[in-house]
Short mmCIF file of C-alpha atoms and ligand atoms in Angstrom, two decimals:
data_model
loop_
_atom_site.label_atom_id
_atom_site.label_comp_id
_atom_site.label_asym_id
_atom_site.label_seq_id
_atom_site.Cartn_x
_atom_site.Cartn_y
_atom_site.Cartn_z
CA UNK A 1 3.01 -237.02 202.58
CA UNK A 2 1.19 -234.34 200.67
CA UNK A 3 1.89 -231.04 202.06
CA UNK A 4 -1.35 -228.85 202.30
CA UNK A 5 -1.87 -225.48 203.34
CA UNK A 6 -5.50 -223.87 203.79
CA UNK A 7 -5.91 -220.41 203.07
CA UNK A 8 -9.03 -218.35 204.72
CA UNK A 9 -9.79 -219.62 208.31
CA UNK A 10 -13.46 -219.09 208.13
CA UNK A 11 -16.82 -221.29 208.09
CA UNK A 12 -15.23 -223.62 205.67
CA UNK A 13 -11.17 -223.15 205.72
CA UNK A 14 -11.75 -223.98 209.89
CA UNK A 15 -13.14 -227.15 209.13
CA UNK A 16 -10.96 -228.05 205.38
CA UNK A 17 -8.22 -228.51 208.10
CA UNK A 18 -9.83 -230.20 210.61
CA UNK A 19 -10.43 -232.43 207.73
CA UNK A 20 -7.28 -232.44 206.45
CA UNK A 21 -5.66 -233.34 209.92
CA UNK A 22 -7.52 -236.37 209.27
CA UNK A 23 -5.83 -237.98 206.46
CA UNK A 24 -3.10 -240.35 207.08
CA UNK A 25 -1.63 -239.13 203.76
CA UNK A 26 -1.73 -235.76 204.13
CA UNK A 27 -0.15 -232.97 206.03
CA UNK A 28 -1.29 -229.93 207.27
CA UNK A 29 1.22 -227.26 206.83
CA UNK A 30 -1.17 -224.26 208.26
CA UNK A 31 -3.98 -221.94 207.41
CA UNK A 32 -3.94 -218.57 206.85
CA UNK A 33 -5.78 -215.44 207.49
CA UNK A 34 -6.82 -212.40 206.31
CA UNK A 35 -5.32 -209.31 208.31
CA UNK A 36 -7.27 -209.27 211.95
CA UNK A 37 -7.69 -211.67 215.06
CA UNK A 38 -10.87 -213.07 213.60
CA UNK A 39 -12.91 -215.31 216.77
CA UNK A 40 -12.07 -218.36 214.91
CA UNK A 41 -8.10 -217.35 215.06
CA UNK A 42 -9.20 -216.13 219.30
CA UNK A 43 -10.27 -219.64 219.35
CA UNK A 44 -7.50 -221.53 217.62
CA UNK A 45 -5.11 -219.71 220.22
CA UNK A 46 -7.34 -221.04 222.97
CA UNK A 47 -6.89 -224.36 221.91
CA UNK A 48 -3.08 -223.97 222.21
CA UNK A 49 -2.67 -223.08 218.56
CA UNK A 50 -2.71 -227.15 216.59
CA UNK A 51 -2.45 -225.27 213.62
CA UNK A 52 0.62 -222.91 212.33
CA UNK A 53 -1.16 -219.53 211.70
CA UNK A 54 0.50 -217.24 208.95
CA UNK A 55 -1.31 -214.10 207.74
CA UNK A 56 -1.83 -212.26 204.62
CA UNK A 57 -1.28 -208.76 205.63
CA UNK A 58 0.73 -207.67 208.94
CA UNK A 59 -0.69 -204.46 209.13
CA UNK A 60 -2.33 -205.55 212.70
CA UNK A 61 0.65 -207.53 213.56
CA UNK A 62 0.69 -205.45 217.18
CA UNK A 63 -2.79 -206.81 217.94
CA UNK A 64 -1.70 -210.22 217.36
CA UNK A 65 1.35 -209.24 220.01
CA UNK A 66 -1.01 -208.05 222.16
CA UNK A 67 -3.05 -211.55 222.40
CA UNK A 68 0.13 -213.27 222.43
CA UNK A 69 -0.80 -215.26 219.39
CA UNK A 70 1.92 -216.31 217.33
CA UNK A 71 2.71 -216.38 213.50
CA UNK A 72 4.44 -218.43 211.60
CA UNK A 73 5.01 -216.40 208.43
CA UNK A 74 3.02 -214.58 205.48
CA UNK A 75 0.61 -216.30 203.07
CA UNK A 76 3.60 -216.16 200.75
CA UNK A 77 5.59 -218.33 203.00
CA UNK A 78 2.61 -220.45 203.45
CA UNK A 79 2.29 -221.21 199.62
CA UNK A 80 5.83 -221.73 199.02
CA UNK A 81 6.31 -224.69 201.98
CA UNK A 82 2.75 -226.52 200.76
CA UNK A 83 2.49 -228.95 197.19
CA UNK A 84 -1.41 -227.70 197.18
CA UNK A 85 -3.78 -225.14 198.30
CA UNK A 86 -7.50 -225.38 200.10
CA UNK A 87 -8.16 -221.64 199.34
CA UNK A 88 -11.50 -220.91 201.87
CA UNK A 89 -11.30 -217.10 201.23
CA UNK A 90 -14.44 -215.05 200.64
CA UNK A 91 -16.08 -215.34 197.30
CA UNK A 92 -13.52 -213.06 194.75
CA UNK A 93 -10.62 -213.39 196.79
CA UNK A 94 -9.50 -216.54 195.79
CA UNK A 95 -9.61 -215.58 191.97
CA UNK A 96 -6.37 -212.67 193.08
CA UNK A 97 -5.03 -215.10 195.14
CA UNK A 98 -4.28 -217.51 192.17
CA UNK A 99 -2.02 -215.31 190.41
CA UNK A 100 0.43 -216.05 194.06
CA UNK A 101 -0.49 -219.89 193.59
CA UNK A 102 0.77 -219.12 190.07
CA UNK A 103 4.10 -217.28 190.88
CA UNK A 104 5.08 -220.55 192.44
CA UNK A 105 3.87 -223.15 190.72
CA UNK A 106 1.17 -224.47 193.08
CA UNK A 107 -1.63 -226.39 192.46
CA UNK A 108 -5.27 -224.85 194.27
CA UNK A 109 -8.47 -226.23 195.40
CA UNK A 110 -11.02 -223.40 195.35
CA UNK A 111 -14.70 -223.13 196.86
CA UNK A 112 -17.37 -222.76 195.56
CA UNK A 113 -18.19 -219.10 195.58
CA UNK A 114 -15.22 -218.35 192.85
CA UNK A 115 -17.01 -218.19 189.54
CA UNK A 116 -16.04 -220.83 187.42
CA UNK A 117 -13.44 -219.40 185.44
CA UNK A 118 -10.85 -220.03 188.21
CA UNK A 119 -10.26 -223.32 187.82
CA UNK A 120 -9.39 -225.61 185.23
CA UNK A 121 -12.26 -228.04 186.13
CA UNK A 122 -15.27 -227.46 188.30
CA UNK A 123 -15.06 -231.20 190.53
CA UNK A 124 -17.06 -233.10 192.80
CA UNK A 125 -15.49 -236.26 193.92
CA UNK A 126 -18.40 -238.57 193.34
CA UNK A 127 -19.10 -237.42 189.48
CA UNK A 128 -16.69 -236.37 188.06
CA UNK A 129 -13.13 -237.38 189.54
CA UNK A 130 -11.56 -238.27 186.01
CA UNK A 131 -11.91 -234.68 185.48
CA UNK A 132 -9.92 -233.39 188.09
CA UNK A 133 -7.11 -236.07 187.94
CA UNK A 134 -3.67 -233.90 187.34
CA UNK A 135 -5.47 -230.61 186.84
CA UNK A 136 -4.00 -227.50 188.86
CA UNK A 137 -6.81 -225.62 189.90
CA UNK A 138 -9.95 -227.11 190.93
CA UNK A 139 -13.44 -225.41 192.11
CA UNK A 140 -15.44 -227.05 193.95
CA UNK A 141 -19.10 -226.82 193.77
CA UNK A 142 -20.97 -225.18 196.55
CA UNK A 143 -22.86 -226.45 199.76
CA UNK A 144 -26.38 -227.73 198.13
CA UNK A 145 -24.81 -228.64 194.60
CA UNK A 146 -22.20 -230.88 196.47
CA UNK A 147 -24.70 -232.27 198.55
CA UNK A 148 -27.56 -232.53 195.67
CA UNK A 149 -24.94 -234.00 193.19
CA UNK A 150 -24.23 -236.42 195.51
CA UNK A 151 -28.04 -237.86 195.79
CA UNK A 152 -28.47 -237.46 191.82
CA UNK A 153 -25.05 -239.19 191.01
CA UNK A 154 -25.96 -242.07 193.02
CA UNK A 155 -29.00 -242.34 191.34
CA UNK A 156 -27.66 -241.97 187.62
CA UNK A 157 -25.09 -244.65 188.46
CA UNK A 158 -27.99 -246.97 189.75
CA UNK A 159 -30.79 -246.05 187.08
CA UNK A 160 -29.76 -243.67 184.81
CA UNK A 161 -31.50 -240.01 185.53
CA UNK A 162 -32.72 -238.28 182.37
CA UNK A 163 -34.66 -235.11 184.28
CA UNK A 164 -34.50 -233.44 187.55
CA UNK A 165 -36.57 -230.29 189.35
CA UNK A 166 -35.62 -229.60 192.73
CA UNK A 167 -36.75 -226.56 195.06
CA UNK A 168 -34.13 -225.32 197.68
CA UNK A 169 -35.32 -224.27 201.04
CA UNK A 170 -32.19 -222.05 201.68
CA UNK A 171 -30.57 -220.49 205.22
CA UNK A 172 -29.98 -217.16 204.58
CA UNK A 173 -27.03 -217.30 206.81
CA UNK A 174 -24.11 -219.32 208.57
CA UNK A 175 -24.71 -219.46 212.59
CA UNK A 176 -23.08 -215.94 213.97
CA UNK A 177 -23.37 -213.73 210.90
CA UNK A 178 -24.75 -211.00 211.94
CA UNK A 179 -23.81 -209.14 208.94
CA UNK A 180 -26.72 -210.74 207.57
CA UNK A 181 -29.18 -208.55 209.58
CA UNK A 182 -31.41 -210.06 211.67
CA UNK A 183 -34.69 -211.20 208.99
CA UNK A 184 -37.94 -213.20 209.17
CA UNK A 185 -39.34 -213.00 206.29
CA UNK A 186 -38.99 -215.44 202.75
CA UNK A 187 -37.25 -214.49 199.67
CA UNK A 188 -37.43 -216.00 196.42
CA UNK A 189 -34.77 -215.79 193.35
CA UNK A 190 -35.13 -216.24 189.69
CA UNK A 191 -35.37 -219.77 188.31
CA UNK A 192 -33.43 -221.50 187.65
CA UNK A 193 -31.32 -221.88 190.15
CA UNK A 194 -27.32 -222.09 190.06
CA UNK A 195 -27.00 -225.25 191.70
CA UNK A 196 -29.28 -226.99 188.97
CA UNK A 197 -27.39 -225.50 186.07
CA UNK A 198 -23.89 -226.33 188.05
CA UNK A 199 -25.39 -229.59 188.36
CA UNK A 200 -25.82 -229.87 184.76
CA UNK A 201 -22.12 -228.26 184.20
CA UNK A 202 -20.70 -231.47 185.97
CA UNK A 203 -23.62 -234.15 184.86
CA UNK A 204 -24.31 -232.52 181.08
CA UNK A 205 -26.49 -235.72 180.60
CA UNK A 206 -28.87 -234.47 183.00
CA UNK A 207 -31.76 -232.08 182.47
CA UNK A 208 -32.11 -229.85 185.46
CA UNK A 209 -34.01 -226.96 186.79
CA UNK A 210 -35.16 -225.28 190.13
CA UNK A 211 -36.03 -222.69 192.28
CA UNK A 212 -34.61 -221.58 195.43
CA UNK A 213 -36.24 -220.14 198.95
CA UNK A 214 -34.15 -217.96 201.13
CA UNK A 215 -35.48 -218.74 204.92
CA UNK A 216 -34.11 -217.21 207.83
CA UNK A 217 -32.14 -219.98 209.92
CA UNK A 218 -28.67 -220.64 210.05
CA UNK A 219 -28.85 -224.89 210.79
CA UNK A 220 -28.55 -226.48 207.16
CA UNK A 221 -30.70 -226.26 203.73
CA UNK A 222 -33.56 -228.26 202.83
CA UNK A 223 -33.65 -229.53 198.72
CA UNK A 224 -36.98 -231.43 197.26
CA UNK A 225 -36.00 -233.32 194.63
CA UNK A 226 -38.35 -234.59 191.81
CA UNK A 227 -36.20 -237.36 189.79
CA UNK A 228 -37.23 -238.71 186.35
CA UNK A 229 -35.14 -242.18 186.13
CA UNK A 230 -34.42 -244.40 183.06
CA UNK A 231 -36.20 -246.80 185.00
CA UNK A 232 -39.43 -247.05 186.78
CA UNK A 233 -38.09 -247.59 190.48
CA UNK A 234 -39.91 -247.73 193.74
CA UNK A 235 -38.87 -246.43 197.24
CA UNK A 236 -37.35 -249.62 198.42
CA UNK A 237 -35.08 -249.18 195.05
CA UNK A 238 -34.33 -245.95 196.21
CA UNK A 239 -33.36 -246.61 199.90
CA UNK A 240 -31.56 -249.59 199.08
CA UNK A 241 -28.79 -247.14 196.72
CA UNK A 242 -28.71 -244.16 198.99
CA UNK A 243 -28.26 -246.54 202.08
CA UNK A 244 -25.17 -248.19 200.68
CA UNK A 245 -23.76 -244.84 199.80
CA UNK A 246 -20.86 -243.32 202.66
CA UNK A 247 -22.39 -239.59 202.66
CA UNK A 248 -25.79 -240.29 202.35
CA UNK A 249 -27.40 -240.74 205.21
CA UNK A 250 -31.29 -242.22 205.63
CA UNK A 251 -33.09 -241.16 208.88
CA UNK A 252 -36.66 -240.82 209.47
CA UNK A 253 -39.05 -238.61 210.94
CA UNK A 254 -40.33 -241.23 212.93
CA UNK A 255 -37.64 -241.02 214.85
CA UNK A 256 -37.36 -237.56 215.87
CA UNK A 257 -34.98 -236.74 212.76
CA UNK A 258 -38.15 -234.02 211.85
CA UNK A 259 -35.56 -231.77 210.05
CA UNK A 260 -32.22 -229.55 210.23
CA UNK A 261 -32.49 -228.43 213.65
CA UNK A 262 -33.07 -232.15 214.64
CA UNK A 263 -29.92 -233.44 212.49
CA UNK A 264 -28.00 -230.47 214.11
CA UNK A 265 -28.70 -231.32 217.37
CA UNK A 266 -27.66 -235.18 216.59
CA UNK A 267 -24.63 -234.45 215.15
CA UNK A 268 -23.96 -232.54 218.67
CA UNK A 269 -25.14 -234.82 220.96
CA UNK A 270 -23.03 -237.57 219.08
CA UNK A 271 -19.98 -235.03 219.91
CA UNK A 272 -18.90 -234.00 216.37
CA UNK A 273 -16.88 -230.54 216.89
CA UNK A 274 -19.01 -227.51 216.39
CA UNK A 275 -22.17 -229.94 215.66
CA UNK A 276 -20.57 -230.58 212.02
CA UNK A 277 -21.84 -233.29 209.73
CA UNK A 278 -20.51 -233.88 206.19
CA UNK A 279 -23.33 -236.46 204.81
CA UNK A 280 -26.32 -236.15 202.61
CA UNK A 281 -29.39 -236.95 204.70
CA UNK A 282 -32.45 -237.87 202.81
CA UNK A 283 -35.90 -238.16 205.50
CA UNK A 284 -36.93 -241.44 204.54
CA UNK A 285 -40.97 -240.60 205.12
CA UNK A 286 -40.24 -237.89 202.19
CA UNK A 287 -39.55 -240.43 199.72
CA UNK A 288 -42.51 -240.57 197.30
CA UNK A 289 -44.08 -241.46 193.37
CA UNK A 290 -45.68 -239.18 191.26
CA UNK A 291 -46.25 -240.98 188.24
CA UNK A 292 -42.94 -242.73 187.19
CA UNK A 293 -41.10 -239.90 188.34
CA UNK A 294 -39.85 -240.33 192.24
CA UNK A 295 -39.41 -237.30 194.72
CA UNK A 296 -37.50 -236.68 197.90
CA UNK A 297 -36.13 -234.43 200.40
CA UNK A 298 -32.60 -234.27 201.75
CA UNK A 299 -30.60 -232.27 204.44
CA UNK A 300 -27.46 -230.25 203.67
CA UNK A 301 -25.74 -229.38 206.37
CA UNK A 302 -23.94 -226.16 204.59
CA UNK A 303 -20.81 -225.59 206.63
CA UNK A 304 -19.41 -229.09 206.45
CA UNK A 305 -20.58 -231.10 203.55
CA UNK A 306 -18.23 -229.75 200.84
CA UNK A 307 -15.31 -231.00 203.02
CA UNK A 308 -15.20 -234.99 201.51
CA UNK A 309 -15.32 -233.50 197.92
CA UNK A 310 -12.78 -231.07 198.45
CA UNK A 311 -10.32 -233.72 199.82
CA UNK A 312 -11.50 -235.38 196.92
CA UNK A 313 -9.67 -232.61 194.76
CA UNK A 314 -6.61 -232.84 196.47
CA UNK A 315 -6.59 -236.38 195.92
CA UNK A 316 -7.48 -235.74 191.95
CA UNK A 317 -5.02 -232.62 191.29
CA UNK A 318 -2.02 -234.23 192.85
CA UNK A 319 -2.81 -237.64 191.01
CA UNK A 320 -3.00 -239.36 194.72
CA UNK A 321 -5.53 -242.17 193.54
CA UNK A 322 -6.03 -242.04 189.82
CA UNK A 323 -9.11 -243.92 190.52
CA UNK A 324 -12.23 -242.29 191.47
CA UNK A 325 -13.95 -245.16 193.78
CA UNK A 326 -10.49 -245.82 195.39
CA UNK A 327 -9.82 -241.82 196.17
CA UNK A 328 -13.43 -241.16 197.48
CA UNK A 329 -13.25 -244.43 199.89
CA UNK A 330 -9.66 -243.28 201.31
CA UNK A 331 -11.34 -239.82 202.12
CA UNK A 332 -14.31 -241.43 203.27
CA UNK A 333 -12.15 -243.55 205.53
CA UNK A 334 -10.09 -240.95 207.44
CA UNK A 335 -12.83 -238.55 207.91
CA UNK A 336 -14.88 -242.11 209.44
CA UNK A 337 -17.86 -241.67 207.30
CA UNK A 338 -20.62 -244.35 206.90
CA UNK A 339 -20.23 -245.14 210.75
CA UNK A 340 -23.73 -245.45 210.97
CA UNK A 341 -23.75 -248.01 208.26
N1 NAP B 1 -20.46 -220.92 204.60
C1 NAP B 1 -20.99 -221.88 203.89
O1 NAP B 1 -22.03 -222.42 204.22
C2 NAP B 1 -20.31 -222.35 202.62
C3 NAP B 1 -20.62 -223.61 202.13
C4 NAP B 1 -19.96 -224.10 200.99
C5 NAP B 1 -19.05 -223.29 200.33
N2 NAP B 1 -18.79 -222.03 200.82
C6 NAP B 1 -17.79 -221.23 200.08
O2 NAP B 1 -16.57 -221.31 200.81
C7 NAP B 1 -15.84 -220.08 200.64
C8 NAP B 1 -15.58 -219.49 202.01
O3 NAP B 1 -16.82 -219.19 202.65
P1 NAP B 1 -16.95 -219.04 204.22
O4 NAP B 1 -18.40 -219.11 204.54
O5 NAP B 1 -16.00 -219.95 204.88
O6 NAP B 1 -16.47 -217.51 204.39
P2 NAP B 1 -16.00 -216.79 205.74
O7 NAP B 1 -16.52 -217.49 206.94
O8 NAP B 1 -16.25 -215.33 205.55
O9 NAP B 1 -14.41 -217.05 205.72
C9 NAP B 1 -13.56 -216.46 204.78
C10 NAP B 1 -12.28 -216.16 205.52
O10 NAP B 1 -11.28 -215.77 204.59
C11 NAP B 1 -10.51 -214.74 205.21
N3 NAP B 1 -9.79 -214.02 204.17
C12 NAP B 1 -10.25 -213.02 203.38
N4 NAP B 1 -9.25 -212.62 202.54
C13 NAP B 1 -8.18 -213.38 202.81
C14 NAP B 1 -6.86 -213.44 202.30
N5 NAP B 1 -6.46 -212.64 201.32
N6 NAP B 1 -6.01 -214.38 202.81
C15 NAP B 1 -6.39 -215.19 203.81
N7 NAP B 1 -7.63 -215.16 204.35
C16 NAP B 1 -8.50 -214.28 203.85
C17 NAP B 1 -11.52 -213.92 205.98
O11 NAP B 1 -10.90 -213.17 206.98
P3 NAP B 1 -11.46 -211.69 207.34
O12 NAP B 1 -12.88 -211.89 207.81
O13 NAP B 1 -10.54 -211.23 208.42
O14 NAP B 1 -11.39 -210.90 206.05
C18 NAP B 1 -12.42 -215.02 206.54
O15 NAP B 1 -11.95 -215.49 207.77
C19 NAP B 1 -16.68 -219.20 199.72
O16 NAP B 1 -16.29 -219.45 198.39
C20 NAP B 1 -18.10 -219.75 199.93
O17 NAP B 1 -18.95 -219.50 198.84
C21 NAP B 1 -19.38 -221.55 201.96
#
């Protein structure tokens, strides 16, 4: 059993153990937060505490006495009982906590707002496993490039993709963030966009460019995705890949699946906790030609999707699977993706 600890109970580390619970191979030592009774540490008390809770500062200790919530030691301790580390901290914080990862010898899976530098190898599970097999840190790449790369690498593996231009319909913020401020209005950033030159970090073979949209909702990001392929492929070409792929999901308008709110509400009303989903979907209707090239639009649901990948790295970093296809279908298999299959 591979002893994992997740560091930074947030949006993401909240649902990195949830996933990690999952795996038959793995177990989840405990998560750890920051300094205060966050809601998301109010809530694991209320549901009788399934995870150990250790802290990285005390300094509040009394208000954790107060709430009777107990803890089981410092980040330090944390790090020292675990083989490997799902660090979920804010963007920055993860780079300082590596030098305790460090002192100890541990290996660390870090998220994608950590710059690059971090890690040894910037991973997604899909393209570029090799990479990440027996490195110590890993970074994964954030909520749209995970999701994006996914859609692309299936493609490349299919076809061969020589050019891509996507546009990313952003959410400004993650349900509840009212630090955020309270916005309706549109905001456009300089091209191009991170996620196409991450993409082309992990996929170098790939030309890619694109712009990004800032909208105010919280429920998922939107990408467009104009594809130049080796080959001259049609839609049923297209569906026939991305429906044979685990975290890819097809839906269609037709059916009421009219965008993120509607996948939101699916992935409620089919009971997953906190409405989370961790595939790709692509809106089937969206699919189109434009000359040879082929364009689409797919769904990322932002607080869930990098969770396969980054089991993915834990496989990779603690050599687990040394094979890519036989990693990703383990993870696949004990988080049950593809049910709808
Ligand atoms: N949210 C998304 O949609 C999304 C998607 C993909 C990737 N990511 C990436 O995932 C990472 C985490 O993002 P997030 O949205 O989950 O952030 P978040 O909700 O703000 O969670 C970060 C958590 O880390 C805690 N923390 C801060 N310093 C810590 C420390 N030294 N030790 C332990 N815990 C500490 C914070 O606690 P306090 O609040 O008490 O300081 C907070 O609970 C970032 O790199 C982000 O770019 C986010």
């Amino acid at each position: 059993m591979i002893k994992v600890g997740v560091v930074g109970y947030g949006v993401i580390g909240q649902r990195l153990a949830d996933g990690v619970i999952l795996q038959e191979d793995m177990e989840l030592v405990g998560v750890a937060g920051n300094s205060k009774p966050t809601l998301a540490i109010r809530a694991l008390k209320e549901k009788g505490m399934p995870y150990n809770l250790y802290m990285a500062s005390f300094e509040n200790k009394e208000l954790f006495d107060e709430l009777d919530i107990p803890l089981s030691g410092t980040l330090e301790d944390l790090v020292q009982k675990c083989d490997v580390i799902l660090d979920a901290t804010r963007a920055g914080v993860g780079a300082k906590n590596k030098e305790l990862y460090k002192k100890y010898n541990k290996k660390a899976i870090f998220q994608g707002g950590e710059k690059n530098e971090v890690a040894d190898v910037f991973f997604h599970g899909y393209a570029n496993y090799d990479k990440g097999v027996g490195k110590d840190f890993l970074k994964l790449t954030s909520c749209n490039t995970t999701g994006l790369i996914r859609t692309v690498d299936c493609l490349d593996k299919a076809f061969g993709v020589e050019k891509i231009a996507i546009t990313i319909i952003r959410r400004v913020a993650d349900p509840g963030d009212y630090h955020r401020g309270l916005t309706n209005a549109l905001k456009v950033d300089p091209a191009p966009s991170h996620q196409a030159v991450d993409l082309m970090t992990i996929m170098p073979h790939v030309q890619a460019t694109g712009i990004l949209v800032h909208t105010p909702v919280t429920h998922g990001h939107i990408i467009t995705v104009v594809a130049s392929l080796k080959e001259d492929i049609n839609k049923e070409q297209l569906l026939e890949v991305f429906k044979a792929h685990p975290r890819i999901r097809v839906v269609k308008i037709a059916d009421g699946f009219q965008g993120n709110a509607a996948l939101f509400r699916y992935a409620r009303d089919l009971g997953n906790p906190r409405g989370d989903m961790y595939e790709t979907a692509v809106f089937d209707e969206t699919i189109v030609k434009s000359g040879t090239d082929i364009m689409f639009a797919i769904n990322i649901p932002q607080e869930a999707v990098v969770i396969p990948e980054s089991i993915d790295a834990i496989r990779a970093a603690l050599k687990m699977q040394v094979d890519g296809n036989e990693a990703v279908s383990l993870t696949n298999k004990y988080l049950g993706m593809g049910k709808w299959m």
